Short mmCIF file of C-alpha atoms in Angstrom, two decimals:
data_model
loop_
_atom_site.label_atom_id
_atom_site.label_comp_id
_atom_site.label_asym_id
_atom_site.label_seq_id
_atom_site.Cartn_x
_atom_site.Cartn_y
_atom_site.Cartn_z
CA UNK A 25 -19.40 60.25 -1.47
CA UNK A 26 -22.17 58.71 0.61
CA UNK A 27 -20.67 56.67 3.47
CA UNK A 28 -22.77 53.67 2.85
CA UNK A 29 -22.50 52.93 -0.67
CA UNK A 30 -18.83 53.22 -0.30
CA UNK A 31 -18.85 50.78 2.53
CA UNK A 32 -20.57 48.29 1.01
CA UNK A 33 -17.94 48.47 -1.88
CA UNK A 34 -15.51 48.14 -0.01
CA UNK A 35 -15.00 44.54 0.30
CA UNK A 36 -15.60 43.83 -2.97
CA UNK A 37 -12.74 46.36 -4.10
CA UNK A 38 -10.30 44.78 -1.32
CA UNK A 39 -11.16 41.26 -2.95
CA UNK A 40 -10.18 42.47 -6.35
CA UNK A 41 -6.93 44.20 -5.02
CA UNK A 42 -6.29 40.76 -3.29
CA UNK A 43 -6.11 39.67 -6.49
CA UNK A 44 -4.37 42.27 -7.72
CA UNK A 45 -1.42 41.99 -5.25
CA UNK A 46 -1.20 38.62 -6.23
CA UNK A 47 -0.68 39.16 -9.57
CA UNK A 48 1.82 41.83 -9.03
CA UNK A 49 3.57 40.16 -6.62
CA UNK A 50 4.08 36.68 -8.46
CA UNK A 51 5.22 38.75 -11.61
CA UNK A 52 7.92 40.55 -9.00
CA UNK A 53 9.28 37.27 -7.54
CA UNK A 54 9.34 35.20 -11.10
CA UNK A 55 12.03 35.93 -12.91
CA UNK A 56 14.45 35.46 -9.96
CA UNK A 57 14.70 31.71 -10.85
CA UNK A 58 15.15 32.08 -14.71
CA UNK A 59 18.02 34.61 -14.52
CA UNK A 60 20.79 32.07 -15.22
CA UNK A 61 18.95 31.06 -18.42
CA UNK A 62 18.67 34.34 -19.31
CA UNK A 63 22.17 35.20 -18.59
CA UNK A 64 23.00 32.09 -20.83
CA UNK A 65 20.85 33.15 -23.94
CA UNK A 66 22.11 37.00 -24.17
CA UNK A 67 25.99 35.91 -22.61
CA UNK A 68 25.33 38.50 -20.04
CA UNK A 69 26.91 37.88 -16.53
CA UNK A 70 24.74 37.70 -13.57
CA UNK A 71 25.05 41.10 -11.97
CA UNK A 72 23.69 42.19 -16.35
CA UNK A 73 20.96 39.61 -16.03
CA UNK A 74 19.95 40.86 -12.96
CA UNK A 75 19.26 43.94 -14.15
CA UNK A 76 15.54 42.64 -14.82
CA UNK A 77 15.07 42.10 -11.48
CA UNK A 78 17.26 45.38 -10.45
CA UNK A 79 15.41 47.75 -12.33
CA UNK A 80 11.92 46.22 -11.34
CA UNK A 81 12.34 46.96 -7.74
CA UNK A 82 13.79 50.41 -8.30
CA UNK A 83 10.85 51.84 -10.38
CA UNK A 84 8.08 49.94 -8.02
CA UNK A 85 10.06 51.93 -4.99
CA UNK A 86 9.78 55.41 -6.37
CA UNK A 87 6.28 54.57 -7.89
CA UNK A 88 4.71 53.84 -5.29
CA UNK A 89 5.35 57.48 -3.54
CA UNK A 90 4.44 58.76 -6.73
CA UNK A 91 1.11 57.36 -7.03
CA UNK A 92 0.43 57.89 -3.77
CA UNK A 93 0.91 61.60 -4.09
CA UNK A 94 -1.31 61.57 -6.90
CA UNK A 95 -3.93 59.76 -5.40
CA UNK A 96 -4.42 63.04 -3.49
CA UNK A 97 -5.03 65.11 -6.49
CA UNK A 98 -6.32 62.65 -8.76
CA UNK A 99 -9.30 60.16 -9.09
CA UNK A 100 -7.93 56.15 -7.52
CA UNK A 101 -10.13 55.15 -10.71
CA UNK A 102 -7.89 56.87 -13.39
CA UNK A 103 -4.77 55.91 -11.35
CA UNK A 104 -5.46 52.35 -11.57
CA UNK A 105 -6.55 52.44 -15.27
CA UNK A 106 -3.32 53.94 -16.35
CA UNK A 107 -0.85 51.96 -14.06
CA UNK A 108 -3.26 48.21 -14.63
CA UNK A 109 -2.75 49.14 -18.51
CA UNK A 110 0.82 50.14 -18.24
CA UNK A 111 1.64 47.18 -16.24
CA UNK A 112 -0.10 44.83 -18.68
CA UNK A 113 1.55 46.60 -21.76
CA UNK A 114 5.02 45.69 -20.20
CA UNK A 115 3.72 42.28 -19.92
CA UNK A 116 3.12 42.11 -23.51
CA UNK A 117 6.29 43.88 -24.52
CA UNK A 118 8.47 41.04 -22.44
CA UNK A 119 6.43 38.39 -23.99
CA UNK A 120 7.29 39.33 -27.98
CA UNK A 121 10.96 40.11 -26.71
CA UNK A 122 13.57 39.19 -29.05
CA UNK A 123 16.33 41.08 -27.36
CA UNK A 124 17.41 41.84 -23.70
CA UNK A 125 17.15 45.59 -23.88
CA UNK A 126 13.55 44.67 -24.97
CA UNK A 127 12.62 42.53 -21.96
CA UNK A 128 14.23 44.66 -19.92
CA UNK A 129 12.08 47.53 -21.45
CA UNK A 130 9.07 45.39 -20.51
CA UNK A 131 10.09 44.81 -16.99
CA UNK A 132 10.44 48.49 -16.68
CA UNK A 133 7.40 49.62 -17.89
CA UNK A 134 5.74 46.43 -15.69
CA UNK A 135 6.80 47.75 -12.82
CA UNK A 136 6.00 51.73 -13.49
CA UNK A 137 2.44 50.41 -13.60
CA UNK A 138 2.25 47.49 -11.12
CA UNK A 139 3.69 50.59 -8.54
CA UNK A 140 0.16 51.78 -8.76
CA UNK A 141 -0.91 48.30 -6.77
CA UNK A 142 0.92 48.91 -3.03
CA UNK A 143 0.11 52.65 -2.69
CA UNK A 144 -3.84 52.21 -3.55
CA UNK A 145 -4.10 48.95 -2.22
CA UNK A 146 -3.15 50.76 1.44
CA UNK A 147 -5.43 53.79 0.36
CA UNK A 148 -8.73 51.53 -0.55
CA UNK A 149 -9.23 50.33 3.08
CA UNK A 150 -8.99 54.11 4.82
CA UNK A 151 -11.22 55.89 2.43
CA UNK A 152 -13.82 52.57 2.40
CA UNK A 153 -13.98 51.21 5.75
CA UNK A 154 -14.67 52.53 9.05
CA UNK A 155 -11.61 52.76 10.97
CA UNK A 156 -12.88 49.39 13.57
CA UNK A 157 -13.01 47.86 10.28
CA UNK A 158 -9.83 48.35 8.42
CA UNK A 159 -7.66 45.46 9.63
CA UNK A 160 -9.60 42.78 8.19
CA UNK A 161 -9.37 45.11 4.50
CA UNK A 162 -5.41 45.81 5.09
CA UNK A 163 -5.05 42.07 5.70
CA UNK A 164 -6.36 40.87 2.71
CA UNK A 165 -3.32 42.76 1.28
CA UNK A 166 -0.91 40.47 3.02
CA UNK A 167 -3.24 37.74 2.24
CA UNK A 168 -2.32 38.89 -2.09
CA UNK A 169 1.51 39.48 -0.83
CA UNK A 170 1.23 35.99 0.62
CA UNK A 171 -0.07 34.19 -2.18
CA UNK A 172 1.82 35.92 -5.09
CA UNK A 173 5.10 34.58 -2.67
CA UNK A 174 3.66 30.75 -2.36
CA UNK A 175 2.69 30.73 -6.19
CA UNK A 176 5.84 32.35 -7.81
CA UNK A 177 8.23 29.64 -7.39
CA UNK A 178 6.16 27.64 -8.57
CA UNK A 179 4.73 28.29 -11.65
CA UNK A 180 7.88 29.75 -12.84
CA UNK A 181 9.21 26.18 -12.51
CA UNK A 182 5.86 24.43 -14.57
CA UNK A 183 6.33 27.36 -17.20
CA UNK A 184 9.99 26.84 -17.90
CA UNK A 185 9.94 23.20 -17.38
CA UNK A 186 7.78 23.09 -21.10
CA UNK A 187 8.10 26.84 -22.77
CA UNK A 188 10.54 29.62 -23.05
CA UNK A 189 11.32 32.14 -19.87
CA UNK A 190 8.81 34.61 -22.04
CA UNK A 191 6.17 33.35 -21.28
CA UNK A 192 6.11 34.65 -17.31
CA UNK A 193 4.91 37.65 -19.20
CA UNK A 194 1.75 35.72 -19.72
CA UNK A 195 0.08 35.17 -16.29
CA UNK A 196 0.41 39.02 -15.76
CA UNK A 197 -1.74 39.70 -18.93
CA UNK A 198 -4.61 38.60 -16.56
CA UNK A 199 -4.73 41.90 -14.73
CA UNK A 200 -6.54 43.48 -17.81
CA UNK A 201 -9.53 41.35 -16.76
CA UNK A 202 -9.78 43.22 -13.38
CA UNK A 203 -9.86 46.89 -15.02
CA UNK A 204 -13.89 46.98 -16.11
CA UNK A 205 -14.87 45.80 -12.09
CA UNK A 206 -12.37 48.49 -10.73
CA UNK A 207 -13.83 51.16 -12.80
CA UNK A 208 -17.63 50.29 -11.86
CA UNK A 209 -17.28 49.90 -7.99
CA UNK A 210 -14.67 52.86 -7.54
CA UNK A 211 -16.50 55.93 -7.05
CA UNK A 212 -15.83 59.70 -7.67
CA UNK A 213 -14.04 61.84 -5.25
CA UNK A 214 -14.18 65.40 -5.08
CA UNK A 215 -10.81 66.36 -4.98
CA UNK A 216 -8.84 69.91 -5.43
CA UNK A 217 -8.11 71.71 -8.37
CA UNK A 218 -4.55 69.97 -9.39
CA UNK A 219 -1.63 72.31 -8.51
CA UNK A 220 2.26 71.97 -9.95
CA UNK A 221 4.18 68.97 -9.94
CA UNK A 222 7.07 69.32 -8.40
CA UNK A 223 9.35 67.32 -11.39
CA UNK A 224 12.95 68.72 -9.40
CA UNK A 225 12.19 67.27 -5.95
CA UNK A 226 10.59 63.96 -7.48
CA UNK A 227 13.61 63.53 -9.79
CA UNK A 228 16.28 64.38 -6.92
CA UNK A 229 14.30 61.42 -5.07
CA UNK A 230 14.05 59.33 -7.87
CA UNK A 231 17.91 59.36 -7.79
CA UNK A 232 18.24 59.35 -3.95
CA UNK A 233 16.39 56.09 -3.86
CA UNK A 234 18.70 54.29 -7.31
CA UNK A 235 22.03 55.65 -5.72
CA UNK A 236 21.30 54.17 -2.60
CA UNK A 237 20.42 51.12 -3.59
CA UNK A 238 23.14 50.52 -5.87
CA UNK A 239 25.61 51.34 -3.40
CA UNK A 240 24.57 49.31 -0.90
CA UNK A 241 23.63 46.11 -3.16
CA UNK A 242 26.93 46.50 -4.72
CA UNK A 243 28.86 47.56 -2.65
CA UNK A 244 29.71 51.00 -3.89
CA UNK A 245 29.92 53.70 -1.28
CA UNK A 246 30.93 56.35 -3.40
CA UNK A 247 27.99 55.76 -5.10
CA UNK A 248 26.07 55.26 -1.78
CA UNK A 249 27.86 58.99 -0.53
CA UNK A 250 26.74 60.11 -3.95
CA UNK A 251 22.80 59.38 -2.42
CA UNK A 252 23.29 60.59 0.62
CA UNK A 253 24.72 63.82 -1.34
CA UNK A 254 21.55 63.68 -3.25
CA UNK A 255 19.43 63.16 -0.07
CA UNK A 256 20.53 66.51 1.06
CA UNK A 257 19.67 68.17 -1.95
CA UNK A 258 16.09 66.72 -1.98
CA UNK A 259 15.62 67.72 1.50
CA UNK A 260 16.39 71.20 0.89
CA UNK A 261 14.06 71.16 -2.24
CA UNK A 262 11.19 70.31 -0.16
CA UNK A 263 11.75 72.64 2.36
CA UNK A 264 11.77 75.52 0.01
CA UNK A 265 9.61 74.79 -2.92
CA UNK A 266 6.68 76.52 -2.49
CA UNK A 267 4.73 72.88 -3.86
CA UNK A 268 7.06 70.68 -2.92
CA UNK A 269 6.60 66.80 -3.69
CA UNK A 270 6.71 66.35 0.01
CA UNK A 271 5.87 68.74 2.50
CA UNK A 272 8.06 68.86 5.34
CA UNK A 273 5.00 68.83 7.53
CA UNK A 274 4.70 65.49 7.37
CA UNK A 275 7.31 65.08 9.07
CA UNK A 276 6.63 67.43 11.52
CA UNK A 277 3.69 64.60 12.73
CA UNK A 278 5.69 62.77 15.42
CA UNK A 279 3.55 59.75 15.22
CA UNK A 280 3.72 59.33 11.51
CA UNK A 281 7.84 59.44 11.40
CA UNK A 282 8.42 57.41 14.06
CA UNK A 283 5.86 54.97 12.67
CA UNK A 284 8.11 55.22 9.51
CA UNK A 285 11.44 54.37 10.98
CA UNK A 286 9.94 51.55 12.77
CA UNK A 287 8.53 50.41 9.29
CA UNK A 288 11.45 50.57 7.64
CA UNK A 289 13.58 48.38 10.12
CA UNK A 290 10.97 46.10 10.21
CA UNK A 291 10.89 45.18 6.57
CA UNK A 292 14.69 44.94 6.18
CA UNK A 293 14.40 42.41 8.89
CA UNK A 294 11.48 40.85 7.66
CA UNK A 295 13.33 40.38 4.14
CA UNK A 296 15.70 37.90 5.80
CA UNK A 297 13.18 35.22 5.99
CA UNK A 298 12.91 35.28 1.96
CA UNK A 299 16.54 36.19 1.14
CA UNK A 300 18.75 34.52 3.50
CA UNK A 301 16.49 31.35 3.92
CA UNK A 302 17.78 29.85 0.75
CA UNK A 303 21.13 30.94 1.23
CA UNK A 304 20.53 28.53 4.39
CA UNK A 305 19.66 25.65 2.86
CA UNK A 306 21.32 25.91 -0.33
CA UNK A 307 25.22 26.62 1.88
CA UNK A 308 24.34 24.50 5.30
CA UNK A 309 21.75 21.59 4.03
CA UNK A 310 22.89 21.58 0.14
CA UNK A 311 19.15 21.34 -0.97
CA UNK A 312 19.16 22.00 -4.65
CA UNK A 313 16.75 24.88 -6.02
CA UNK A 314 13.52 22.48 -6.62
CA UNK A 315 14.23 21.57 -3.32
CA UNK A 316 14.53 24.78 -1.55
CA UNK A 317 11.74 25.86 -2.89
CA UNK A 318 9.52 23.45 -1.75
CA UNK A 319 10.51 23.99 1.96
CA UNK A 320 9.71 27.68 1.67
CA UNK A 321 5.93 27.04 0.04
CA UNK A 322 4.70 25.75 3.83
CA UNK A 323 5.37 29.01 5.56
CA UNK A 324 3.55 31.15 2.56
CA UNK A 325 0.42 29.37 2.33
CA UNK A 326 0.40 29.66 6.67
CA UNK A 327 0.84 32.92 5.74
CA UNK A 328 -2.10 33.06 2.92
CA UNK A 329 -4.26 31.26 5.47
CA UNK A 330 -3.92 32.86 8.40
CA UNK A 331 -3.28 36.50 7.02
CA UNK A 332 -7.17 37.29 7.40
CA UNK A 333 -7.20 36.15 11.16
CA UNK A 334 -4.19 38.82 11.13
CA UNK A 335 -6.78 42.21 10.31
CA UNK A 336 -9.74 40.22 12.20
CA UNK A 337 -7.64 40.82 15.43
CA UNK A 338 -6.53 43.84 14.58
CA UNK A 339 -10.20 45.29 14.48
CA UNK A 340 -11.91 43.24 17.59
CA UNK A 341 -8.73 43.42 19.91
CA UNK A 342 -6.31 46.43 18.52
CA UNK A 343 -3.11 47.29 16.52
CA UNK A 344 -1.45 47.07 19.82
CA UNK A 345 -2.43 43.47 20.44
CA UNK A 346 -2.09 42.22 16.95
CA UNK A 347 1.52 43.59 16.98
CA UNK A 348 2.50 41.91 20.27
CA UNK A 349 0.98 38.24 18.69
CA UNK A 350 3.34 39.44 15.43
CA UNK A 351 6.46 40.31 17.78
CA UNK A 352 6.34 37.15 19.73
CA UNK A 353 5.55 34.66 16.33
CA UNK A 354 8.52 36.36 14.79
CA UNK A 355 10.78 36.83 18.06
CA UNK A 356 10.24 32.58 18.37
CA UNK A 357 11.07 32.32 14.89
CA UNK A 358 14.62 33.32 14.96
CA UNK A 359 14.86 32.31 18.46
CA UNK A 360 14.64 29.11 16.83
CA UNK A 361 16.32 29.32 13.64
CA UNK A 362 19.63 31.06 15.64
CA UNK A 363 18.97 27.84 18.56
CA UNK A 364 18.35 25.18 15.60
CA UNK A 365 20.10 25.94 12.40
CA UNK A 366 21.88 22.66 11.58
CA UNK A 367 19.54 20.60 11.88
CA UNK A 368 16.30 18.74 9.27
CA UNK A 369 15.49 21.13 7.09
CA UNK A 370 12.20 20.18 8.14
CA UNK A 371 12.34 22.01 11.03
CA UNK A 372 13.64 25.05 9.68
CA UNK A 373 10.30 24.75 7.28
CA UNK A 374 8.55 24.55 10.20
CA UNK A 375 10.34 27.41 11.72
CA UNK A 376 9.69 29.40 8.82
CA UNK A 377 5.41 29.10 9.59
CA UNK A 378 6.11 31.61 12.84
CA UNK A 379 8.16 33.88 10.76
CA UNK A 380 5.75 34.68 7.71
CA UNK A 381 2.81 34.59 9.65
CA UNK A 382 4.54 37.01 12.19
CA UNK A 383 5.54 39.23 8.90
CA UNK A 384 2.16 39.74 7.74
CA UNK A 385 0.33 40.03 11.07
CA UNK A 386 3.11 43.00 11.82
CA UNK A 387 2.34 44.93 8.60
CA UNK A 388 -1.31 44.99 9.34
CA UNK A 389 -0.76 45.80 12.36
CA UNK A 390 2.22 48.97 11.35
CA UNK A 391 0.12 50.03 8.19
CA UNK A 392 -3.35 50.32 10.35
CA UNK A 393 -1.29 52.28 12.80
CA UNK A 394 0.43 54.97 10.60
CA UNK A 395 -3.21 55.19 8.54
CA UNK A 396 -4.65 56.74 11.88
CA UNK A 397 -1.94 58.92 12.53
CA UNK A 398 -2.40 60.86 9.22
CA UNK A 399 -4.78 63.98 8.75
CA UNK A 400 -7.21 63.24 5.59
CA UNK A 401 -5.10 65.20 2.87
CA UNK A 402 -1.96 63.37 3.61
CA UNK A 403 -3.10 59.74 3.42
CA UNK A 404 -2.06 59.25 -0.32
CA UNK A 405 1.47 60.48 -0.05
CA UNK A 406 1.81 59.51 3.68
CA UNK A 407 0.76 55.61 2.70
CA UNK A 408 2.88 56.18 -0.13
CA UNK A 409 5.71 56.65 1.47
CA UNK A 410 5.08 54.25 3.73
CA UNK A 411 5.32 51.32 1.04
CA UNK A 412 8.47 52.73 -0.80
CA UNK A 413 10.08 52.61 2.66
CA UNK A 414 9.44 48.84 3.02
CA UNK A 415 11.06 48.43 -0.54
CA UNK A 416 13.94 50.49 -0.19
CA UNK A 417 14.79 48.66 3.57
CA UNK A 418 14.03 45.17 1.88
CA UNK A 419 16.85 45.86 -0.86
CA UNK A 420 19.26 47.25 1.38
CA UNK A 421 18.98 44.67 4.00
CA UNK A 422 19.50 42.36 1.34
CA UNK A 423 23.21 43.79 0.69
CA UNK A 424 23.75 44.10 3.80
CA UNK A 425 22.62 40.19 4.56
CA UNK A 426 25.11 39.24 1.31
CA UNK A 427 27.84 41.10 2.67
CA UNK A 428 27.75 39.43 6.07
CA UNK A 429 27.27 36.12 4.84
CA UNK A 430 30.17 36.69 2.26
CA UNK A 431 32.20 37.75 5.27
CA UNK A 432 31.22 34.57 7.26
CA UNK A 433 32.11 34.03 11.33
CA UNK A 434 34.54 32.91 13.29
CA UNK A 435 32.70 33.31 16.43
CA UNK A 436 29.48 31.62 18.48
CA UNK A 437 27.55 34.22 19.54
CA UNK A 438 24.38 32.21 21.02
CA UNK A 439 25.46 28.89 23.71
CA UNK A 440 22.38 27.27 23.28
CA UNK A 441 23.10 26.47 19.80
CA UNK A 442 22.76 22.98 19.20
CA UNK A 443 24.95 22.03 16.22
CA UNK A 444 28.63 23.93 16.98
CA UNK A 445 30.48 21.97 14.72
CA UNK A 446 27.78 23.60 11.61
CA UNK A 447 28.58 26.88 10.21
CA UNK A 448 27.50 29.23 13.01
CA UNK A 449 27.10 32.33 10.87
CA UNK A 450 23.35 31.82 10.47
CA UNK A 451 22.55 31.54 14.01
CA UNK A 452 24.52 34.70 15.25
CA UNK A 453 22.64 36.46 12.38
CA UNK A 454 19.00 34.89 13.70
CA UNK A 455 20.09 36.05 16.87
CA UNK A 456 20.69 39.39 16.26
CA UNK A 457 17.55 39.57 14.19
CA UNK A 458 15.36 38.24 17.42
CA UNK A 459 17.08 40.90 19.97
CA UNK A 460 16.12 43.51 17.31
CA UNK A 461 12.47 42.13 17.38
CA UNK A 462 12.56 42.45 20.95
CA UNK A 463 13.85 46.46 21.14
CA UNK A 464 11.29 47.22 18.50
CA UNK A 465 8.57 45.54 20.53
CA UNK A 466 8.95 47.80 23.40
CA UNK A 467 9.81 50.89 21.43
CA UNK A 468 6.18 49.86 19.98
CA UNK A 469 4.60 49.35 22.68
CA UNK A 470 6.30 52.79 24.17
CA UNK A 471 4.95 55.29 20.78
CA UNK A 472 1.49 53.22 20.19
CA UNK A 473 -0.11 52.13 22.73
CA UNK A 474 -1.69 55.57 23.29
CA UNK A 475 -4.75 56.54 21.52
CA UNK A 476 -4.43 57.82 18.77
CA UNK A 477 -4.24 61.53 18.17
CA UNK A 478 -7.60 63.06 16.85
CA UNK A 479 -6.15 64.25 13.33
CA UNK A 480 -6.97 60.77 12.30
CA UNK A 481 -10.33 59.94 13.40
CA UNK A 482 -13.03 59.29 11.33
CA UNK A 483 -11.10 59.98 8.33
#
């Protein structure tokens, strides 16, 4: 593939995915707000109802490995086709639903296909921009995450304020307008004669992955044991399958699974800021929904805004530096939330700005980093991997989070917190989050500040 034609397609690719992420993302977040009405209409419980959103975030987890694997075997053109086309066919199926299996069916097979989006949205930037370059690409993914998190709440509440909760299926129809300009500006790859699939170890992970998330979200920990039993299992598949769906040797790149772990703690803290934020307001202010909403939509569009400046830094100054601007945005935001909580709401709005900014600025930052640690015929399954580890931290952080706050505290952990007599369960949790912030700064700082090793250069 000549260098320069794929350079200058570059940007016009990363403003479709941009797009792209949007889409995917606002069709992930949606349906969060209508599950009491759809509880009500099928007299399903919650924890049933939920299964829409559940099931969703399972699939898009093991997808995204999955197409990332492929993308080393297979042509990102046909990849997108089939997932864009199987993502919009859910959409379709959930908007004609007359029954819950059916919707649920729809949500399924959305996010089999919208699992395509993460893995080649992080594979775009390394195999069409120079590696000075790629921060401003990867941050035009955050800029898509931002967006589809600032726009969900609220056109789920204009859609169900005049039409049935079917018609969220609509907006996601739109993708299918997007296929003709991916297939004309993504080129051919020369790639290697496809070799066996490895169905055993991607099954024993598919399983790994929906045992450990139901465990933890519910609270299960014989089924949680039950992954960790299937955990073993998988790692002993890879390590003697002759094609095994991961090779071990990915592992054996220091830089890489380090960069993992780091990624993976990182996102189930960075979830807090989306899941426990209207726990927040809706326990210790007693905003209703509308309301909580509204304070949230400040901090995404910061985030939509700024997320650009994010990848511009990244490429004039270094990962290194755009990290420690991320570390200290989000180390102040909990700093404040733990010293504040109890106070206007405004302020924790306002609080809220460093936080999401800091989140997106941090994953440019990580997902630049691990792309230049990887050797060229890993980058699929290694970026791959990379996203379904964010997912999988960002649901288990989230039972974790429900579990402590169902627990509550009896203790004040932090004396500089201004409002004792409030529920001071928030703040010890804020705390905790910004000490973390600060160990993982200096473990950063520690692994990749270095340069990096010369199996990634120039892929």
């Amino acid at each position: 593939m000549n260098s320069d034609s794929r350079q200058q397609k570059g940007p016009v690719l990363m403003r479709l995915m941009m797009f792209t992420v949007m889409v995917s993302s606002m069709s992930a977040l949606m349906f969060n707000v209508v599950l009491p009405q759809i509880s009500e209409e099928f007299h399903l419980n919650l924890a049933e109802a939920s299964w829409l959103s559940s099931a969703y975030t399972l699939i898009y987890a093991f997808g995204t490995v999955v197409y990332g694997k492929l993308a080393d075997r297979f042509q990102l053109k046909s990849l997108l086709t089939f997932g864009l086309s199987l993502f919009a066919a859910g959409s379709l199926i959930g908007l004609v639903s007359h029954s819950f299996w059916m919707a649920l069916l729809g949500r399924c097979l959305q996010s089999a296909g919208a699992s395509a989006v993460p893995a080649i949205a992080l594979i775009i930037p390394i195999r069409y921009f120079a590696p000075e370059k790629r921060g401003s690409a990867l941050s035009m993914t955050a800029v898509g995450l931002a967006l589809g998190g600032a726009l969900a709440p609220v056109i789920s509440a204009i859609v169900v304020s005049f039409a049935n909760w079917r018609w969220l299926f609509l907006p996601s129809l739109l993708i299918l307008l997007l296929l003709p300009f991916y297939r004309k500006y993504l080129e051919y790859e020369t790639k290697e004669a496809p070799r066996k699939f490895d169905w055993l170890g991607g099954s024993l992970l598919a399983v790994t992955l929906s045992l450990l998330l139901l465990g933890v979200t519910n609270r299960n920990w014989m089924i949680a044991v039950a992954g960790l039993a299937t955990l073993i299992l998988f790692i002993v598949r890879i390590r003697t399958a002759k094609e095994a769906f991961i090779q071990p040797r990915l592992f054996h790149n220091k830089q890489y699974a380090v960069g993992l772990a780091l990624a993976f703690l990182i996102s189930g803290i960075g979830i807090s800021l989306f899941f426990l934020t209207p726990i927040l307001l809706s326990e210790v202010y007693r905003l209703d929904v509308k309301w909580i909403g509204f304070a949230m939509v400040p901090a995404a569009v910061a985030s939509s805004i700024l997320g650009r400046k994010g990848g511009k830094l990244a490429d004039l100054k270094g990962n290194a530096f755009l990290f420690s601007v991320a570390s200290g945005s989000l180390i102040v935001c909990f700093a404040l939330l733990s010293v504040f909580t109890g106070i206007s709401p405004l302020w924790i709005s306002l609080f809220l700005v460093f936080g999401n900014v800091g989140q997106s600025f941090i994953q440019v930052a990580m997902s630049n980093s691990i792309s230049r640690s990887l050797p060229k015929d890993q980058i699929g399954v290694g970026m791959g991997l990379f996203s379904m580890a964010g997912f999988i931290a960002q649901g288990m952080a989230a039972g974790v989070y429900g579990m402590i706050v169902a627990q509550g505290s009896s203790f004040q952990w932090n004396p500089l917190h201004v409002d004792p007599g409030s529920d001071h369960l928030f703040s010890n949790i804020y705390l905790v989050l910004a000490a973390l912030h600060i160990g993982i700064f200096w473990f950063y700082r520690l692994k990749f500040r270095a340069k990096i090793s010369s199996v990634a250069i120039e892929q």
